[in-house]
Amino acid sequence: MVFAEEFDYIIVGGGLSGCVIASRLHEANPTWSIALIEAGPDESHNPMVLSPVQYPLLHETPLEYRYDSSPQPQILKRKIPNWGGRLLSGSSAVNYGAWTRGHAADFDQWSRIVKDPRWSYDGLLPYFKKSEHWHEEGDTTQHGFAGPIHTSSGGRDYGLCEVVRRALSSTGLPFNSDMNSGNPNGVARLVENWHEASRQHAAVCYNLQGVQVITNTIVQRVLLENGRAVGVELNNDQQLGAAKEVIVSCGALRTPIILMLSGIGPQSELSKHQINQVVDLPVGQNLHDHGSINIVWKLTDPEKGYAFGSAAFNKPEYMTGNPMDWMASGAAPDEDLQKAAIVDRTEFQAGARTDYEVTVMYGITAAAPVEMAPMDGSHITTGVLCMSPTSRGTVTLASKSATDNPVIDPNYFATEHDRAVLRAGMRAALQAMESMKDYIVHETPPPGVPRITSGSSDGELDQRINAMCWSWFHAGGTASMGKVVDSQCRVYGVDCLRVVDASILPLSISAHLQAPLYAIAELAAEMIAQEN
């Protein structure tokens, strides 16, 4: 092949993982030529990207992909949207900034699946620490204090801070002084990667000097020759060569597109688009996400400035991070999950785990299918996430063009396990808010929908789930380790091709994914550098 330009490494996707890989490979050997190709622009210093207040306004702009799912029959045939960053740094430049690792048991199960201890919690711990600049004195066995990503926590103490802590604790969850130590369960301080009122995103925190960053450029496919990845083809037909490796890091919803357009995937899908199959792998299968629901509460005294939108919600420190103080995580009752396993015809595995998470936001979130209440300081929101989903979906091709969105079928809440988990989290959230009698008037349900309480039946809670569940934008699993890639992120059946992003997750991690992804990318970069 004749290439317009040749590099040692080509990284397809300039998101979180791509930036980490590029930076660390250059650091390992500055003589390597590295191309980092990103479909979107470089907006690293855009005030809207950096601002803890303005970033929600990036929804429905050219800096984000919007993906609408196929109609979901089990939730009233609704289409659920998902968003992802379409700019250098990827979703690390547009997310809400929560910094959570998840439960150690998830990583330990991952390592058992792929028979490689490097993917256990203890195996990944050095890379969690390497990426992290922890915000306070803490356990040096768990935290890093010199990494590129600065964390933050507390310091804002909103008017409802102590009230909400007591309410969440009233559910029986214990206080957790460090939810990022392998066990997030309990009531813990929110940890974020906002630092000094500015976003810490990958392209700013990881040094890309010495890397050829190519923005506003779309890769159509990986070029394969004699079973080896030799470069990439852009959507303008230009071809770039990779002397050592091609690394795909486009995220769980776009990496499958690149692989399938390259002839890597199930024959049943490739044949629909007249793509010659090179390797038969289950690309696009095993899609998992954290389905969620938001419950909105009317405040008794909104004029006291308890929530965003009130004129009295005006302390300068309130504008330095998310309007939240606490996160609460827990396990659903064993009895509920045992019953769910019978319905799902699976086997319940008892043990330490995190099944759900409850957040309390002092304001209204946009993560809902309808406007729940005005953003005028009169309401607060509890978000409930299913952190251990067993429902699995698919990502398939819509066309032969890399510019087109894929067909996404997340299969939300198709298992009784997922419904049992979300009901348990909803009951915890409802019980907590019901204990705030001096501060909360009532739940404000969506228009035309009856109110729910902690005493509502499973059927009543399921009706709310069907009508109002949403994504928390934590998709993974579509190039699963052990099925599509090996434990060194190498694509089975193709030399010199790897995948490093959330698509390799063989199971759902009970975390907001950015902290795990930094650690995953750090480990993968070390593997690649050592192998070459």
mmCIF file of C-alpha atoms in Angstrom, residues 3-354:
data_model
loop_
_atom_site.group_PDB
_atom_site.id
_atom_site.type_symbol
_atom_site.label_atom_id
_atom_site.label_comp_id
_atom_site.label_asym_id
_atom_site.label_seq_id
_atom_site.Cartn_x
_atom_site.Cartn_y
_atom_site.Cartn_z
ATOM 1 C CA PHE A 3 0.414 5.845 2.300
ATOM 2 C CA ALA A 4 0.057 9.608 2.340
ATOM 3 C CA GLU A 5 1.969 9.567 5.637
ATOM 4 C CA GLU A 6 3.284 6.876 7.943
ATOM 5 C CA PHE A 7 3.577 6.719 11.719
ATOM 6 C CA ASP A 8 4.693 4.153 14.248
ATOM 7 C CA TYR A 9 1.317 4.245 15.999
ATOM 8 C CA ILE A 10 -2.067 5.469 14.873
ATOM 9 C CA ILE A 11 -4.669 5.979 17.599
ATOM 10 C CA VAL A 12 -8.206 6.236 16.249
ATOM 11 C CA GLY A 13 -10.254 8.378 18.622
ATOM 12 C CA GLY A 14 -8.919 11.318 20.605
ATOM 13 C CA GLY A 15 -11.106 10.750 23.654
ATOM 14 C CA LEU A 16 -10.058 9.954 27.202
ATOM 15 C CA SER A 17 -8.354 6.644 26.433
ATOM 16 C CA GLY A 18 -6.768 7.862 23.207
ATOM 17 C CA CYS A 19 -5.212 10.888 24.894
ATOM 18 C CA VAL A 20 -3.771 8.764 27.717
ATOM 19 C CA ILE A 21 -2.340 6.161 25.299
ATOM 20 C CA ALA A 22 -0.785 8.811 23.050
ATOM 21 C CA SER A 23 0.743 10.731 25.935
ATOM 22 C CA ARG A 24 2.186 7.712 27.705
ATOM 23 C CA LEU A 25 3.600 6.137 24.518
ATOM 24 C CA HIS A 26 5.416 9.366 23.669
ATOM 25 C CA GLU A 27 6.685 9.537 27.230
ATOM 26 C CA ALA A 28 7.937 5.931 26.986
ATOM 27 C CA ASN A 29 9.823 6.587 23.735
ATOM 28 C CA PRO A 30 9.938 10.130 22.344
ATOM 29 C CA THR A 31 11.353 8.832 19.043
ATOM 30 C CA TRP A 32 8.094 7.032 18.202
ATOM 31 C CA SER A 33 5.877 8.907 15.772
ATOM 32 C CA ILE A 34 2.299 8.887 17.038
ATOM 33 C CA ALA A 35 -0.838 10.118 15.305
ATOM 34 C CA LEU A 36 -3.934 10.777 17.402
ATOM 35 C CA ILE A 37 -6.949 11.158 15.115
ATOM 36 C CA GLU A 38 -10.125 12.790 16.430
ATOM 37 C CA ALA A 39 -13.379 13.315 14.495
ATOM 38 C CA GLY A 40 -14.210 16.541 16.350
ATOM 39 C CA PRO A 41 -12.340 19.790 17.047
ATOM 40 C CA ASP A 42 -9.903 20.770 19.774
ATOM 41 C CA GLU A 43 -11.956 22.794 22.255
ATOM 42 C CA SER A 44 -9.630 22.215 25.190
ATOM 43 C CA HIS A 45 -9.870 25.785 26.436
ATOM 44 C CA ASN A 46 -13.460 26.534 25.463
ATOM 45 C CA PRO A 47 -15.019 28.233 28.529
ATOM 46 C CA MET A 48 -18.166 26.111 28.195
ATOM 47 C CA VAL A 49 -16.077 22.938 28.352
ATOM 48 C CA LEU A 50 -14.124 24.114 31.371
ATOM 49 C CA SER A 51 -17.016 25.617 33.354
ATOM 50 C CA PRO A 52 -18.761 23.634 36.134
ATOM 51 C CA VAL A 53 -21.901 25.667 35.390
ATOM 52 C CA GLN A 54 -22.030 25.924 31.591
ATOM 53 C CA TYR A 55 -21.140 22.385 30.493
ATOM 54 C CA PRO A 56 -24.761 21.082 30.520
ATOM 55 C CA LEU A 57 -25.427 23.535 27.692
ATOM 56 C CA LEU A 58 -23.190 21.419 25.438
ATOM 57 C CA HIS A 59 -26.027 18.912 24.960
ATOM 58 C CA GLU A 60 -27.429 19.135 21.422
ATOM 59 C CA THR A 61 -24.366 21.012 20.113
ATOM 60 C CA PRO A 62 -21.798 19.848 17.499
ATOM 61 C CA LEU A 63 -19.425 19.012 20.380
ATOM 62 C CA GLU A 64 -21.527 15.985 21.325
ATOM 63 C CA TYR A 65 -22.797 12.973 19.455
ATOM 64 C CA ARG A 66 -26.452 12.287 20.072
ATOM 65 C CA TYR A 67 -27.495 8.668 19.779
ATOM 66 C CA ASP A 68 -31.138 7.600 19.949
ATOM 67 C CA SER A 69 -31.764 3.969 20.773
ATOM 68 C CA SER A 70 -34.094 1.772 18.809
ATOM 69 C CA PRO A 71 -37.600 1.589 20.372
ATOM 70 C CA GLN A 72 -37.388 -0.391 23.612
ATOM 71 C CA PRO A 73 -40.439 -2.690 23.775
ATOM 72 C CA GLN A 74 -40.067 -3.453 27.495
ATOM 73 C CA ILE A 75 -40.290 0.269 28.395
ATOM 74 C CA LEU A 76 -43.301 1.337 26.326
ATOM 75 C CA LYS A 77 -41.354 1.352 23.022
ATOM 76 C CA ARG A 78 -39.508 4.497 24.066
ATOM 77 C CA LYS A 79 -36.313 5.649 22.342
ATOM 78 C CA ILE A 80 -33.642 6.560 24.921
ATOM 79 C CA PRO A 81 -31.003 9.129 23.939
ATOM 80 C CA ASN A 82 -27.334 8.860 24.760
ATOM 81 C CA TRP A 83 -24.658 11.510 24.349
ATOM 82 C CA GLY A 84 -20.904 11.312 23.881
ATOM 83 C CA GLY A 85 -18.131 13.834 23.405
ATOM 84 C CA ARG A 86 -17.255 14.736 19.807
ATOM 85 C CA LEU A 87 -14.096 16.713 20.492
ATOM 86 C CA LEU A 88 -10.541 16.160 21.632
ATOM 87 C CA SER A 89 -10.731 14.572 25.120
ATOM 88 C CA GLY A 90 -14.025 12.915 24.192
ATOM 89 C CA SER A 91 -16.560 12.565 26.970
ATOM 90 C CA SER A 92 -13.994 13.599 29.588
ATOM 91 C CA ALA A 93 -14.580 17.111 28.188
ATOM 92 C CA VAL A 94 -18.372 17.072 28.505
ATOM 93 C CA ASN A 95 -19.273 14.737 31.398
ATOM 94 C CA TYR A 96 -20.513 15.680 34.861
ATOM 95 C CA GLY A 97 -17.143 15.021 36.465
ATOM 96 C CA ALA A 98 -18.002 12.377 39.071
ATOM 97 C CA TRP A 99 -14.894 10.445 40.173
ATOM 98 C CA THR A 100 -15.774 6.941 41.343
ATOM 99 C CA ARG A 101 -13.887 3.674 40.941
ATOM 100 C CA GLY A 102 -16.629 1.141 41.639
ATOM 101 C CA HIS A 103 -16.545 -2.004 43.741
ATOM 102 C CA ALA A 104 -13.390 -4.146 43.855
ATOM 103 C CA ALA A 105 -15.558 -7.226 43.284
ATOM 104 C CA ASP A 106 -16.344 -6.044 39.732
ATOM 105 C CA PHE A 107 -12.692 -5.904 38.755
ATOM 106 C CA ASP A 108 -11.943 -9.181 40.495
ATOM 107 C CA GLN A 109 -14.712 -10.854 38.489
ATOM 108 C CA TRP A 110 -13.287 -9.271 35.320
ATOM 109 C CA SER A 111 -9.865 -10.765 36.073
ATOM 110 C CA ARG A 112 -11.438 -14.185 36.597
ATOM 111 C CA ILE A 113 -13.287 -13.967 33.279
ATOM 112 C CA VAL A 114 -10.095 -13.233 31.317
ATOM 113 C CA LYS A 115 -7.772 -15.231 33.607
ATOM 114 C CA ASP A 116 -5.406 -12.299 34.065
ATOM 115 C CA PRO A 117 -4.798 -10.778 37.536
ATOM 116 C CA ARG A 118 -3.778 -7.452 36.018
ATOM 117 C CA TRP A 119 -7.456 -6.606 35.589
ATOM 118 C CA SER A 120 -8.344 -7.300 39.232
ATOM 119 C CA TYR A 121 -8.793 -4.383 41.612
ATOM 120 C CA ASP A 122 -5.363 -4.932 43.142
ATOM 121 C CA GLY A 123 -3.893 -5.321 39.662
ATOM 122 C CA LEU A 124 -5.358 -2.007 38.499
ATOM 123 C CA LEU A 125 -4.694 -0.172 41.760
ATOM 124 C CA PRO A 126 -1.228 1.124 40.723
ATOM 125 C CA TYR A 127 -2.850 2.658 37.631
ATOM 126 C CA PHE A 128 -5.722 4.200 39.559
ATOM 127 C CA LYS A 129 -3.026 5.815 41.684
ATOM 128 C CA LYS A 130 -0.864 6.774 38.697
ATOM 129 C CA SER A 131 -3.689 8.760 37.079
ATOM 130 C CA GLU A 132 -4.821 10.469 40.277
ATOM 131 C CA HIS A 133 -3.821 13.565 42.250
ATOM 132 C CA TRP A 134 -5.955 12.997 45.350
ATOM 133 C CA HIS A 135 -7.327 16.158 46.931
ATOM 134 C CA GLU A 136 -6.530 15.528 50.589
ATOM 135 C CA GLU A 137 -4.242 13.566 52.844
ATOM 136 C CA GLY A 138 -5.323 9.974 52.609
ATOM 137 C CA ASP A 139 -4.427 6.331 52.432
ATOM 138 C CA THR A 140 -1.300 6.063 50.307
ATOM 139 C CA THR A 141 -2.062 2.401 49.634
ATOM 140 C CA GLN A 142 -5.261 3.486 47.830
ATOM 141 C CA HIS A 143 -4.573 6.913 46.383
ATOM 142 C CA GLY A 144 -2.074 8.689 44.184
ATOM 143 C CA PHE A 145 -0.888 12.192 44.953
ATOM 144 C CA ALA A 146 1.170 13.097 41.889
ATOM 145 C CA GLY A 147 -0.996 12.010 38.950
ATOM 146 C CA PRO A 148 -2.324 14.307 36.220
ATOM 147 C CA ILE A 149 -6.016 14.302 37.266
ATOM 148 C CA HIS A 150 -6.760 16.485 40.294
ATOM 149 C CA THR A 151 -9.800 15.485 42.323
ATOM 150 C CA SER A 152 -11.898 17.620 44.651
ATOM 151 C CA SER A 153 -14.555 17.044 47.286
ATOM 152 C CA GLY A 154 -16.570 19.155 49.687
ATOM 153 C CA GLY A 155 -15.800 22.765 50.434
ATOM 154 C CA ARG A 156 -19.173 23.998 49.231
ATOM 155 C CA ASP A 157 -21.490 22.739 52.000
ATOM 156 C CA TYR A 158 -24.809 23.645 50.499
ATOM 157 C CA GLY A 159 -27.716 24.619 52.733
ATOM 158 C CA LEU A 160 -29.133 21.091 52.714
ATOM 159 C CA CYS A 161 -25.784 19.336 53.181
ATOM 160 C CA GLU A 162 -26.297 17.978 56.687
ATOM 161 C CA VAL A 163 -30.024 17.433 56.199
ATOM 162 C CA VAL A 164 -29.411 15.247 53.154
ATOM 163 C CA ARG A 165 -26.652 13.311 54.910
ATOM 164 C CA ARG A 166 -29.005 12.446 57.756
ATOM 165 C CA ALA A 167 -31.753 11.529 55.300
ATOM 166 C CA LEU A 168 -29.550 9.138 53.329
ATOM 167 C CA SER A 169 -28.216 7.632 56.548
ATOM 168 C CA SER A 170 -31.782 7.017 57.743
ATOM 169 C CA THR A 171 -32.043 4.274 55.106
ATOM 170 C CA GLY A 172 -29.541 2.198 57.083
ATOM 171 C CA LEU A 173 -26.524 2.890 54.880
ATOM 172 C CA PRO A 174 -23.359 3.524 56.925
ATOM 173 C CA PHE A 175 -21.069 6.520 56.533
ATOM 174 C CA ASN A 176 -18.218 5.810 54.123
ATOM 175 C CA SER A 177 -15.184 8.036 54.527
ATOM 176 C CA ASP A 178 -13.700 6.948 51.179
ATOM 177 C CA MET A 179 -15.899 5.530 48.440
ATOM 178 C CA ASN A 180 -12.837 5.237 46.174
ATOM 179 C CA SER A 181 -11.078 2.524 48.158
ATOM 180 C CA GLY A 182 -12.659 -0.549 46.587
ATOM 181 C CA ASN A 183 -15.958 -0.446 48.479
ATOM 182 C CA PRO A 184 -18.254 2.472 47.569
ATOM 183 C CA ASN A 185 -21.190 1.271 49.674
ATOM 184 C CA GLY A 186 -22.589 3.720 52.191
ATOM 185 C CA VAL A 187 -23.096 7.474 52.321
ATOM 186 C CA ALA A 188 -20.010 9.261 51.042
ATOM 187 C CA ARG A 189 -18.885 12.694 49.987
ATOM 188 C CA LEU A 190 -19.140 13.365 46.272
ATOM 189 C CA VAL A 191 -15.693 13.259 44.637
ATOM 190 C CA GLU A 192 -15.213 15.051 41.326
ATOM 191 C CA ASN A 193 -12.417 15.985 38.969
ATOM 192 C CA TRP A 194 -13.294 19.653 38.944
ATOM 193 C CA HIS A 195 -10.234 21.488 40.250
ATOM 194 C CA GLU A 196 -10.148 25.188 41.130
ATOM 195 C CA ALA A 197 -13.487 25.609 39.326
ATOM 196 C CA SER A 198 -12.139 24.109 36.090
ATOM 197 C CA ARG A 199 -12.633 20.792 34.311
ATOM 198 C CA GLN A 200 -9.749 18.331 34.385
ATOM 199 C CA HIS A 201 -10.047 16.637 31.011
ATOM 200 C CA ALA A 202 -7.690 14.274 29.257
ATOM 201 C CA ALA A 203 -6.142 16.529 26.601
ATOM 202 C CA VAL A 204 -5.322 19.205 29.170
ATOM 203 C CA CYS A 205 -4.083 16.913 31.936
ATOM 204 C CA TYR A 206 -2.028 14.548 29.749
ATOM 205 C CA ASN A 207 0.839 16.089 27.787
ATOM 206 C CA LEU A 208 0.291 15.703 24.044
ATOM 207 C CA GLN A 209 3.356 17.674 22.950
ATOM 208 C CA GLY A 210 5.290 15.499 20.548
ATOM 209 C CA VAL A 211 2.096 13.733 19.409
ATOM 210 C CA GLN A 212 0.648 14.623 16.010
ATOM 211 C CA VAL A 213 -2.926 15.476 16.928
ATOM 212 C CA ILE A 214 -5.185 15.417 13.867
ATOM 213 C CA THR A 215 -8.640 16.858 14.590
ATOM 214 C CA ASN A 216 -11.798 17.200 12.488
ATOM 215 C CA THR A 217 -10.825 13.980 10.707
ATOM 216 C CA ILE A 218 -12.929 10.837 10.367
ATOM 217 C CA VAL A 219 -11.461 7.357 10.059
ATOM 218 C CA GLN A 220 -13.520 5.114 7.795
ATOM 219 C CA ARG A 221 -11.807 1.807 8.544
ATOM 220 C CA VAL A 222 -8.642 0.050 9.633
ATOM 221 C CA LEU A 223 -6.536 -1.235 6.742
ATOM 222 C CA LEU A 224 -5.710 -4.933 7.020
ATOM 223 C CA GLU A 225 -3.110 -6.807 4.996
ATOM 224 C CA ASN A 226 -2.230 -10.476 5.445
ATOM 225 C CA GLY A 227 -3.876 -10.593 8.864
ATOM 226 C CA ARG A 228 -2.151 -7.443 10.122
ATOM 227 C CA ALA A 229 -3.358 -3.881 10.741
ATOM 228 C CA VAL A 230 -1.156 -1.641 8.584
ATOM 229 C CA GLY A 231 -2.925 1.702 8.780
ATOM 230 C CA VAL A 232 -6.249 3.490 8.417
ATOM 231 C CA GLU A 233 -8.363 4.889 5.628
ATOM 232 C CA LEU A 234 -9.998 8.271 6.151
ATOM 233 C CA ASN A 235 -13.447 9.087 4.829
ATOM 234 C CA ASN A 236 -11.797 11.191 2.097
ATOM 235 C CA ASP A 237 -10.046 7.993 0.856
ATOM 236 C CA GLN A 238 -6.626 9.139 2.114
ATOM 237 C CA GLN A 239 -4.623 6.329 3.688
ATOM 238 C CA LEU A 240 -2.197 6.619 6.618
ATOM 239 C CA GLY A 241 0.243 3.868 7.573
ATOM 240 C CA ALA A 242 1.098 2.426 10.990
ATOM 241 C CA ALA A 243 4.453 0.664 11.204
ATOM 242 C CA LYS A 244 3.837 -0.759 14.674
ATOM 243 C CA GLU A 245 0.143 -0.726 15.692
ATOM 244 C CA VAL A 246 -3.305 0.733 15.194
ATOM 245 C CA ILE A 247 -5.200 1.359 18.445
ATOM 246 C CA VAL A 248 -8.955 1.990 18.286
ATOM 247 C CA SER A 249 -10.321 4.151 21.112
ATOM 248 C CA CYS A 250 -13.619 5.517 19.830
ATOM 249 C CA GLY A 251 -15.797 4.452 22.768
ATOM 250 C CA ALA A 252 -18.376 1.728 23.219
ATOM 251 C CA LEU A 253 -20.816 3.165 20.671
ATOM 252 C CA ARG A 254 -18.366 3.996 17.855
ATOM 253 C CA THR A 255 -15.500 1.502 18.169
ATOM 254 C CA PRO A 256 -17.805 -1.295 16.905
ATOM 255 C CA ILE A 257 -18.506 0.783 13.774
ATOM 256 C CA ILE A 258 -14.794 1.037 12.930
ATOM 257 C CA LEU A 259 -14.198 -2.660 13.565
ATOM 258 C CA MET A 260 -17.172 -3.830 11.508
ATOM 259 C CA LEU A 261 -16.402 -1.469 8.626
ATOM 260 C CA SER A 262 -12.933 -3.052 8.658
ATOM 261 C CA GLY A 263 -14.395 -6.544 8.226
ATOM 262 C CA ILE A 264 -14.149 -7.551 11.883
ATOM 263 C CA GLY A 265 -17.460 -8.715 13.273
ATOM 264 C CA PRO A 266 -20.358 -11.173 12.893
ATOM 265 C CA GLN A 267 -21.131 -12.328 9.378
ATOM 266 C CA SER A 268 -24.832 -11.726 9.925
ATOM 267 C CA GLU A 269 -24.176 -7.997 10.314
ATOM 268 C CA LEU A 270 -21.398 -7.525 7.762
ATOM 269 C CA SER A 271 -23.315 -9.249 4.989
ATOM 270 C CA LYS A 272 -26.192 -6.768 5.362
ATOM 271 C CA HIS A 273 -23.824 -4.075 4.120
ATOM 272 C CA GLN A 274 -21.782 -6.105 1.641
ATOM 273 C CA ILE A 275 -18.656 -5.960 3.813
ATOM 274 C CA ASN A 276 -16.184 -8.795 3.363
ATOM 275 C CA GLN A 277 -15.579 -10.558 6.657
ATOM 276 C CA VAL A 278 -11.938 -10.834 7.729
ATOM 277 C CA VAL A 279 -12.427 -12.111 11.281
ATOM 278 C CA ASP A 280 -15.594 -13.507 12.843
ATOM 279 C CA LEU A 281 -15.888 -11.899 16.282
ATOM 280 C CA PRO A 282 -18.936 -10.820 18.356
ATOM 281 C CA VAL A 283 -18.295 -7.106 17.835
ATOM 282 C CA GLY A 284 -21.239 -4.963 18.939
ATOM 283 C CA GLN A 285 -22.618 -7.588 21.321
ATOM 284 C CA ASN A 286 -22.669 -7.392 25.157
ATOM 285 C CA LEU A 287 -23.663 -3.707 25.284
ATOM 286 C CA HIS A 288 -24.346 -2.665 28.881
ATOM 287 C CA ASP A 289 -25.249 0.677 30.419
ATOM 288 C CA HIS A 290 -26.397 2.104 33.733
ATOM 289 C CA GLY A 291 -30.123 2.627 33.365
ATOM 290 C CA SER A 292 -31.476 5.226 35.766
ATOM 291 C CA ILE A 293 -34.441 7.250 36.913
ATOM 292 C CA ASN A 294 -34.837 10.716 38.405
ATOM 293 C CA ILE A 295 -37.352 11.602 41.111
ATOM 294 C CA VAL A 296 -38.123 15.282 41.707
ATOM 295 C CA TRP A 297 -39.084 16.881 45.039
ATOM 296 C CA LYS A 298 -40.800 20.179 45.802
ATOM 297 C CA LEU A 299 -39.115 22.224 48.530
ATOM 298 C CA THR A 300 -41.084 23.737 51.399
ATOM 299 C CA ASP A 301 -39.082 26.976 51.513
ATOM 300 C CA PRO A 302 -37.460 27.556 48.094
ATOM 301 C CA GLU A 303 -36.792 31.202 48.941
ATOM 302 C CA LYS A 304 -34.064 30.048 51.359
ATOM 303 C CA GLY A 305 -31.784 29.262 48.440
ATOM 304 C CA TYR A 306 -31.515 25.508 48.776
ATOM 305 C CA ALA A 307 -31.454 24.804 45.024
ATOM 306 C CA PHE A 308 -29.978 26.066 41.766
ATOM 307 C CA GLY A 309 -32.231 28.670 40.165
ATOM 308 C CA SER A 310 -33.061 30.498 43.363
ATOM 309 C CA ALA A 311 -31.741 34.054 43.656
ATOM 310 C CA ALA A 312 -30.480 33.110 47.132
ATOM 311 C CA PHE A 313 -28.447 30.163 45.755
ATOM 312 C CA ASN A 314 -25.597 32.557 45.140
ATOM 313 C CA LYS A 315 -22.455 31.756 47.100
ATOM 314 C CA PRO A 316 -19.407 31.892 44.795
ATOM 315 C CA GLU A 317 -18.256 28.426 45.870
ATOM 316 C CA TYR A 318 -21.559 26.976 44.639
ATOM 317 C CA MET A 319 -20.348 27.569 41.089
ATOM 318 C CA THR A 320 -17.190 25.452 41.431
ATOM 319 C CA GLY A 321 -18.694 21.984 40.926
ATOM 320 C CA ASN A 322 -21.893 19.992 40.710
ATOM 321 C CA PRO A 323 -24.669 21.145 43.088
ATOM 322 C CA MET A 324 -24.366 18.012 45.220
ATOM 323 C CA ASP A 325 -22.766 16.958 48.506
ATOM 324 C CA TRP A 326 -23.341 13.208 48.826
ATOM 325 C CA MET A 327 -23.607 9.929 46.973
ATOM 326 C CA ALA A 328 -25.138 6.807 48.498
ATOM 327 C CA SER A 329 -24.449 3.303 47.219
ATOM 328 C CA GLY A 330 -25.763 -0.066 48.321
ATOM 329 C CA ALA A 331 -26.632 -3.648 47.518
ATOM 330 C CA ALA A 332 -30.177 -4.722 46.738
ATOM 331 C CA PRO A 333 -31.619 -7.259 49.202
ATOM 332 C CA ASP A 334 -30.419 -10.801 48.492
ATOM 333 C CA GLU A 335 -33.996 -12.048 48.709
ATOM 334 C CA ASP A 336 -35.086 -9.689 45.905
ATOM 335 C CA LEU A 337 -32.246 -10.785 43.650
ATOM 336 C CA GLN A 338 -32.858 -14.462 44.387
ATOM 337 C CA LYS A 339 -36.459 -14.043 43.233
ATOM 338 C CA ALA A 340 -35.273 -12.113 40.182
ATOM 339 C CA ALA A 341 -32.845 -14.910 39.308
ATOM 340 C CA ILE A 342 -35.735 -17.375 39.193
ATOM 341 C CA VAL A 343 -37.620 -15.115 36.762
ATOM 342 C CA ASP A 344 -34.472 -14.578 34.651
ATOM 343 C CA ARG A 345 -33.551 -18.281 34.824
ATOM 344 C CA THR A 346 -30.104 -17.442 36.107
ATOM 345 C CA GLU A 347 -28.222 -18.249 39.293
ATOM 346 C CA PHE A 348 -27.930 -15.640 42.041
ATOM 347 C CA GLN A 349 -24.350 -15.155 43.222
ATOM 348 C CA ALA A 350 -24.217 -13.824 46.790
ATOM 349 C CA GLY A 351 -21.296 -11.681 47.834
ATOM 350 C CA ALA A 352 -19.997 -8.149 48.242
ATOM 351 C CA ARG A 353 -21.245 -5.842 45.505
ATOM 352 C CA THR A 354 -22.700 -2.459 44.622
#
